[in-house]
Amino acid sequence: MPSVVDDSVGTTRKAPRGVGVAVVVGSALEWFDFYLYASMAALVFGHVFFPPGNDAAATMASVATFAVGFLARPIGGIVFGALGDRIGRKKVLSWTFVLMGVSSAGIGLLPSYASAGLLAPVLLVVLRLLQGLGAGGGIRRRDRSRLRAR
């Protein structure tokens, strides 16, 4: 296993071999999730989660929920980055994975506008915000780990 020199401490440690593969797989799954959500926002979510009558407005509202996830990502990176420095990166990375998984599952289990009314789009936005926070925290952790390994 190749060694990596940590200049800040002056020690040598082993570089894990599977880090590159793990980063690629994690990023691919994350981007697949965002791609899947974008597709569903454009095709389905406007009709399911927003009031009927104006299809263009419903589609625009569903695409706006897609944007909420991207806007939350830098905030998630900042929040979870600070938490990782305080309580440990491994624990915070686990939290971000759980947050992404729970919010993604929650989106899949949401009731429609026809059955829940205004609560459906509100819950969609909240879950999308949590999903974006988790994604931002996960990206932040991986980037910092790669930078420190160099």
PDB file of C-alpha atoms in Angstrom:
ATOM      1  CA  MET A   1       0.000   0.000   0.000  1.00  0.00           C
ATOM      2  CA  PRO A   2       1.516   3.403  -0.927  1.00  0.00           C
ATOM      3  CA  SER A   3       2.431   5.772   1.871  1.00  0.00           C
ATOM      4  CA  VAL A   4       1.306   9.369   2.175  1.00  0.00           C
ATOM      5  CA  VAL A   5       3.359  11.951   4.065  1.00  0.00           C
ATOM      6  CA  ASP A   6       1.348  14.314   6.259  1.00  0.00           C
ATOM      7  CA  ASP A   7       3.394  17.542   6.274  1.00  0.00           C
ATOM      8  CA  SER A   8       1.443  19.129   9.133  1.00  0.00           C
ATOM      9  CA  VAL A   9       2.522  16.387  11.572  1.00  0.00           C
ATOM     10  CA  GLY A  10       5.557  14.978   9.802  1.00  0.00           C
ATOM     11  CA  THR A  11       4.327  11.395   9.902  1.00  0.00           C
ATOM     12  CA  THR A  12       3.748   8.796   7.239  1.00  0.00           C
ATOM     13  CA  ARG A  13       0.442   6.918   7.006  1.00  0.00           C
ATOM     14  CA  LYS A  14      -1.027   4.353   4.649  1.00  0.00           C
ATOM     15  CA  ALA A  15      -3.224   5.631   1.793  1.00  0.00           C
ATOM     16  CA  PRO A  16      -6.337   3.469   1.351  1.00  0.00           C
ATOM     17  CA  ARG A  17      -6.644   1.844  -2.075  1.00  0.00           C
ATOM     18  CA  GLY A  18     -10.404   1.901  -2.310  1.00  0.00           C
ATOM     19  CA  VAL A  19     -10.845   5.616  -1.675  1.00  0.00           C
ATOM     20  CA  GLY A  20     -10.984   6.480  -5.365  1.00  0.00           C
ATOM     21  CA  VAL A  21     -13.519   3.767  -6.092  1.00  0.00           C
ATOM     22  CA  ALA A  22     -15.650   4.777  -3.095  1.00  0.00           C
ATOM     23  CA  VAL A  23     -15.644   8.428  -4.126  1.00  0.00           C
ATOM     24  CA  VAL A  24     -16.630   7.584  -7.704  1.00  0.00           C
ATOM     25  CA  VAL A  25     -19.432   5.229  -6.623  1.00  0.00           C
ATOM     26  CA  GLY A  26     -20.724   7.685  -4.011  1.00  0.00           C
ATOM     27  CA  SER A  27     -20.724  10.583  -6.437  1.00  0.00           C
ATOM     28  CA  ALA A  28     -22.374   8.498  -9.162  1.00  0.00           C
ATOM     29  CA  LEU A  29     -25.181   7.437  -6.828  1.00  0.00           C
ATOM     30  CA  GLU A  30     -25.680  10.972  -5.601  1.00  0.00           C
ATOM     31  CA  TRP A  31     -25.833  12.446  -9.090  1.00  0.00           C
ATOM     32  CA  PHE A  32     -28.123   9.645 -10.206  1.00  0.00           C
ATOM     33  CA  ASP A  33     -30.482  10.653  -7.392  1.00  0.00           C
ATOM     34  CA  PHE A  34     -30.444  14.290  -8.506  1.00  0.00           C
ATOM     35  CA  TYR A  35     -30.924  13.269 -12.145  1.00  0.00           C
ATOM     36  CA  LEU A  36     -33.834  11.017 -11.228  1.00  0.00           C
ATOM     37  CA  TYR A  37     -35.448  13.776  -9.157  1.00  0.00           C
ATOM     38  CA  ALA A  38     -35.020  16.266 -12.019  1.00  0.00           C
ATOM     39  CA  SER A  39     -36.701  13.877 -14.419  1.00  0.00           C
ATOM     40  CA  MET A  40     -39.596  13.249 -12.073  1.00  0.00           C
ATOM     41  CA  ALA A  41     -39.937  16.984 -11.299  1.00  0.00           C
ATOM     42  CA  ALA A  42     -40.287  17.771 -14.986  1.00  0.00           C
ATOM     43  CA  LEU A  43     -42.590  14.869 -15.847  1.00  0.00           C
ATOM     44  CA  VAL A  44     -44.645  13.826 -12.826  1.00  0.00           C
ATOM     45  CA  PHE A  45     -44.352  15.953  -9.686  1.00  0.00           C
ATOM     46  CA  GLY A  46     -46.260  18.938 -11.064  1.00  0.00           C
ATOM     47  CA  HIS A  47     -49.374  16.812 -11.509  1.00  0.00           C
ATOM     48  CA  VAL A  48     -48.995  14.902  -8.245  1.00  0.00           C
ATOM     49  CA  PHE A  49     -47.926  17.486  -5.657  1.00  0.00           C
ATOM     50  CA  PHE A  50     -49.378  20.776  -6.883  1.00  0.00           C
ATOM     51  CA  PRO A  51     -52.928  22.059  -7.488  1.00  0.00           C
ATOM     52  CA  PRO A  52     -54.549  21.120 -10.792  1.00  0.00           C
ATOM     53  CA  GLY A  53     -55.676  23.699 -13.310  1.00  0.00           C
ATOM     54  CA  ASN A  54     -52.477  25.364 -14.456  1.00  0.00           C
ATOM     55  CA  ASP A  55     -50.029  22.756 -15.760  1.00  0.00           C
ATOM     56  CA  ALA A  56     -47.260  25.268 -16.500  1.00  0.00           C
ATOM     57  CA  ALA A  57     -47.343  26.707 -12.971  1.00  0.00           C
ATOM     58  CA  ALA A  58     -47.368  23.217 -11.455  1.00  0.00           C
ATOM     59  CA  THR A  59     -44.357  22.175 -13.540  1.00  0.00           C
ATOM     60  CA  MET A  60     -42.483  25.355 -12.610  1.00  0.00           C
ATOM     61  CA  ALA A  61     -43.243  24.786  -8.922  1.00  0.00           C
ATOM     62  CA  SER A  62     -41.984  21.213  -9.112  1.00  0.00           C
ATOM     63  CA  VAL A  63     -38.777  22.345 -10.812  1.00  0.00           C
ATOM     64  CA  ALA A  64     -38.389  24.991  -8.078  1.00  0.00           C
ATOM     65  CA  THR A  65     -38.379  22.174  -5.518  1.00  0.00           C
ATOM     66  CA  PHE A  66     -35.507  20.693  -7.515  1.00  0.00           C
ATOM     67  CA  ALA A  67     -33.623  23.979  -7.105  1.00  0.00           C
ATOM     68  CA  VAL A  68     -34.163  23.911  -3.328  1.00  0.00           C
ATOM     69  CA  GLY A  69     -31.925  20.838  -3.100  1.00  0.00           C
ATOM     70  CA  PHE A  70     -29.094  22.551  -4.949  1.00  0.00           C
ATOM     71  CA  LEU A  71     -29.395  25.734  -2.910  1.00  0.00           C
ATOM     72  CA  ALA A  72     -29.191  23.726   0.323  1.00  0.00           C
ATOM     73  CA  ARG A  73     -25.996  21.905  -0.646  1.00  0.00           C
ATOM     74  CA  PRO A  74     -23.486  24.655   0.266  1.00  0.00           C
ATOM     75  CA  ILE A  75     -25.301  25.213   3.547  1.00  0.00           C
ATOM     76  CA  GLY A  76     -25.053  21.494   4.279  1.00  0.00           C
ATOM     77  CA  GLY A  77     -21.332  21.600   3.524  1.00  0.00           C
ATOM     78  CA  ILE A  78     -20.813  24.467   5.957  1.00  0.00           C
ATOM     79  CA  VAL A  79     -22.977  23.029   8.737  1.00  0.00           C
ATOM     80  CA  PHE A  80     -21.750  19.453   8.510  1.00  0.00           C
ATOM     81  CA  GLY A  81     -18.165  20.608   7.938  1.00  0.00           C
ATOM     82  CA  ALA A  82     -18.192  22.469  11.245  1.00  0.00           C
ATOM     83  CA  LEU A  83     -19.872  19.531  12.978  1.00  0.00           C
ATOM     84  CA  GLY A  84     -17.310  17.135  11.523  1.00  0.00           C
ATOM     85  CA  ASP A  85     -14.489  19.218  12.938  1.00  0.00           C
ATOM     86  CA  ARG A  86     -16.106  19.133  16.383  1.00  0.00           C
ATOM     87  CA  ILE A  87     -17.516  15.629  16.765  1.00  0.00           C
ATOM     88  CA  GLY A  88     -15.707  13.596  14.126  1.00  0.00           C
ATOM     89  CA  ARG A  89     -15.938  13.120  10.396  1.00  0.00           C
ATOM     90  CA  LYS A  90     -16.990   9.475  10.412  1.00  0.00           C
ATOM     91  CA  LYS A  91     -20.011  10.151  12.638  1.00  0.00           C
ATOM     92  CA  VAL A  92     -21.099  13.178  10.599  1.00  0.00           C
ATOM     93  CA  LEU A  93     -20.661  11.319   7.308  1.00  0.00           C
ATOM     94  CA  SER A  94     -22.943   8.598   8.654  1.00  0.00           C
ATOM     95  CA  TRP A  95     -25.512  11.232   9.620  1.00  0.00           C
ATOM     96  CA  THR A  96     -25.438  12.730   6.130  1.00  0.00           C
ATOM     97  CA  PHE A  97     -26.016   9.303   4.579  1.00  0.00           C
ATOM     98  CA  VAL A  98     -28.952   8.669   6.907  1.00  0.00           C
ATOM     99  CA  LEU A  99     -30.359  12.142   6.210  1.00  0.00           C
ATOM    100  CA  MET A 100     -30.159  11.573   2.450  1.00  0.00           C
ATOM    101  CA  GLY A 101     -31.718   8.125   2.706  1.00  0.00           C
ATOM    102  CA  VAL A 102     -34.558   9.115   5.040  1.00  0.00           C
ATOM    103  CA  SER A 103     -35.437  12.217   3.032  1.00  0.00           C
ATOM    104  CA  SER A 104     -35.336  10.286  -0.265  1.00  0.00           C
ATOM    105  CA  ALA A 105     -37.585   7.585   1.182  1.00  0.00           C
ATOM    106  CA  GLY A 106     -39.875  10.282   2.580  1.00  0.00           C
ATOM    107  CA  ILE A 107     -40.251  11.836  -0.849  1.00  0.00           C
ATOM    108  CA  GLY A 108     -41.224   8.440  -2.204  1.00  0.00           C
ATOM    109  CA  LEU A 109     -43.862   8.042   0.509  1.00  0.00           C
ATOM    110  CA  LEU A 110     -45.417  11.516   0.279  1.00  0.00           C
ATOM    111  CA  PRO A 111     -49.166  11.773  -0.236  1.00  0.00           C
ATOM    112  CA  SER A 112     -50.447  13.571  -3.324  1.00  0.00           C
ATOM    113  CA  TYR A 113     -52.052  16.998  -3.441  1.00  0.00           C
ATOM    114  CA  ALA A 114     -55.424  15.324  -3.978  1.00  0.00           C
ATOM    115  CA  SER A 115     -55.195  13.477  -0.655  1.00  0.00           C
ATOM    116  CA  ALA A 116     -53.196  15.892   1.554  1.00  0.00           C
ATOM    117  CA  GLY A 117     -53.829  19.307   0.021  1.00  0.00           C
ATOM    118  CA  LEU A 118     -51.266  22.017   0.667  1.00  0.00           C
ATOM    119  CA  LEU A 119     -49.361  19.778   3.069  1.00  0.00           C
ATOM    120  CA  ALA A 120     -48.036  17.693   0.130  1.00  0.00           C
ATOM    121  CA  PRO A 121     -45.965  20.458  -1.542  1.00  0.00           C
ATOM    122  CA  VAL A 122     -44.823  21.811   1.828  1.00  0.00           C
ATOM    123  CA  LEU A 123     -43.531  18.380   2.858  1.00  0.00           C
ATOM    124  CA  LEU A 124     -41.912  17.961  -0.558  1.00  0.00           C
ATOM    125  CA  VAL A 125     -39.970  21.211  -0.120  1.00  0.00           C
ATOM    126  CA  VAL A 126     -38.931  20.323   3.450  1.00  0.00           C
ATOM    127  CA  LEU A 127     -37.743  16.853   2.449  1.00  0.00           C
ATOM    128  CA  ARG A 128     -35.944  18.256  -0.575  1.00  0.00           C
ATOM    129  CA  LEU A 129     -34.214  20.802   1.680  1.00  0.00           C
ATOM    130  CA  LEU A 130     -33.080  18.012   4.018  1.00  0.00           C
ATOM    131  CA  GLN A 131     -31.931  15.956   1.050  1.00  0.00           C
ATOM    132  CA  GLY A 132     -29.833  18.865  -0.211  1.00  0.00           C
ATOM    133  CA  LEU A 133     -28.332  19.458   3.231  1.00  0.00           C
ATOM    134  CA  GLY A 134     -27.335  15.808   3.459  1.00  0.00           C
ATOM    135  CA  ALA A 135     -25.865  15.808  -0.027  1.00  0.00           C
ATOM    136  CA  GLY A 136     -23.853  18.935   0.714  1.00  0.00           C
ATOM    137  CA  GLY A 137     -22.516  17.456   3.927  1.00  0.00           C
ATOM    138  CA  GLY A 138     -21.476  14.248   2.184  1.00  0.00           C
ATOM    139  CA  ILE A 139     -19.668  16.085  -0.588  1.00  0.00           C
ATOM    140  CA  ARG A 140     -17.955  18.330   1.908  1.00  0.00           C
ATOM    141  CA  ARG A 141     -16.650  15.350   3.893  1.00  0.00           C
ATOM    142  CA  ARG A 142     -15.250  13.531   0.865  1.00  0.00           C
ATOM    143  CA  ASP A 143     -13.543  16.631  -0.521  1.00  0.00           C
ATOM    144  CA  ARG A 144     -11.879  17.479   2.776  1.00  0.00           C
ATOM    145  CA  SER A 145     -10.717  13.904   3.263  1.00  0.00           C
ATOM    146  CA  ARG A 146      -9.106  13.837  -0.197  1.00  0.00           C
ATOM    147  CA  LEU A 147      -7.405  17.176   0.397  1.00  0.00           C
ATOM    148  CA  ARG A 148      -5.970  16.074   3.729  1.00  0.00           C
ATOM    149  CA  ALA A 149      -4.718  12.799   2.258  1.00  0.00           C
ATOM    150  CA  ARG A 150      -2.479  14.623  -0.209  1.00  0.00           C
TER     151      ARG A 150
END
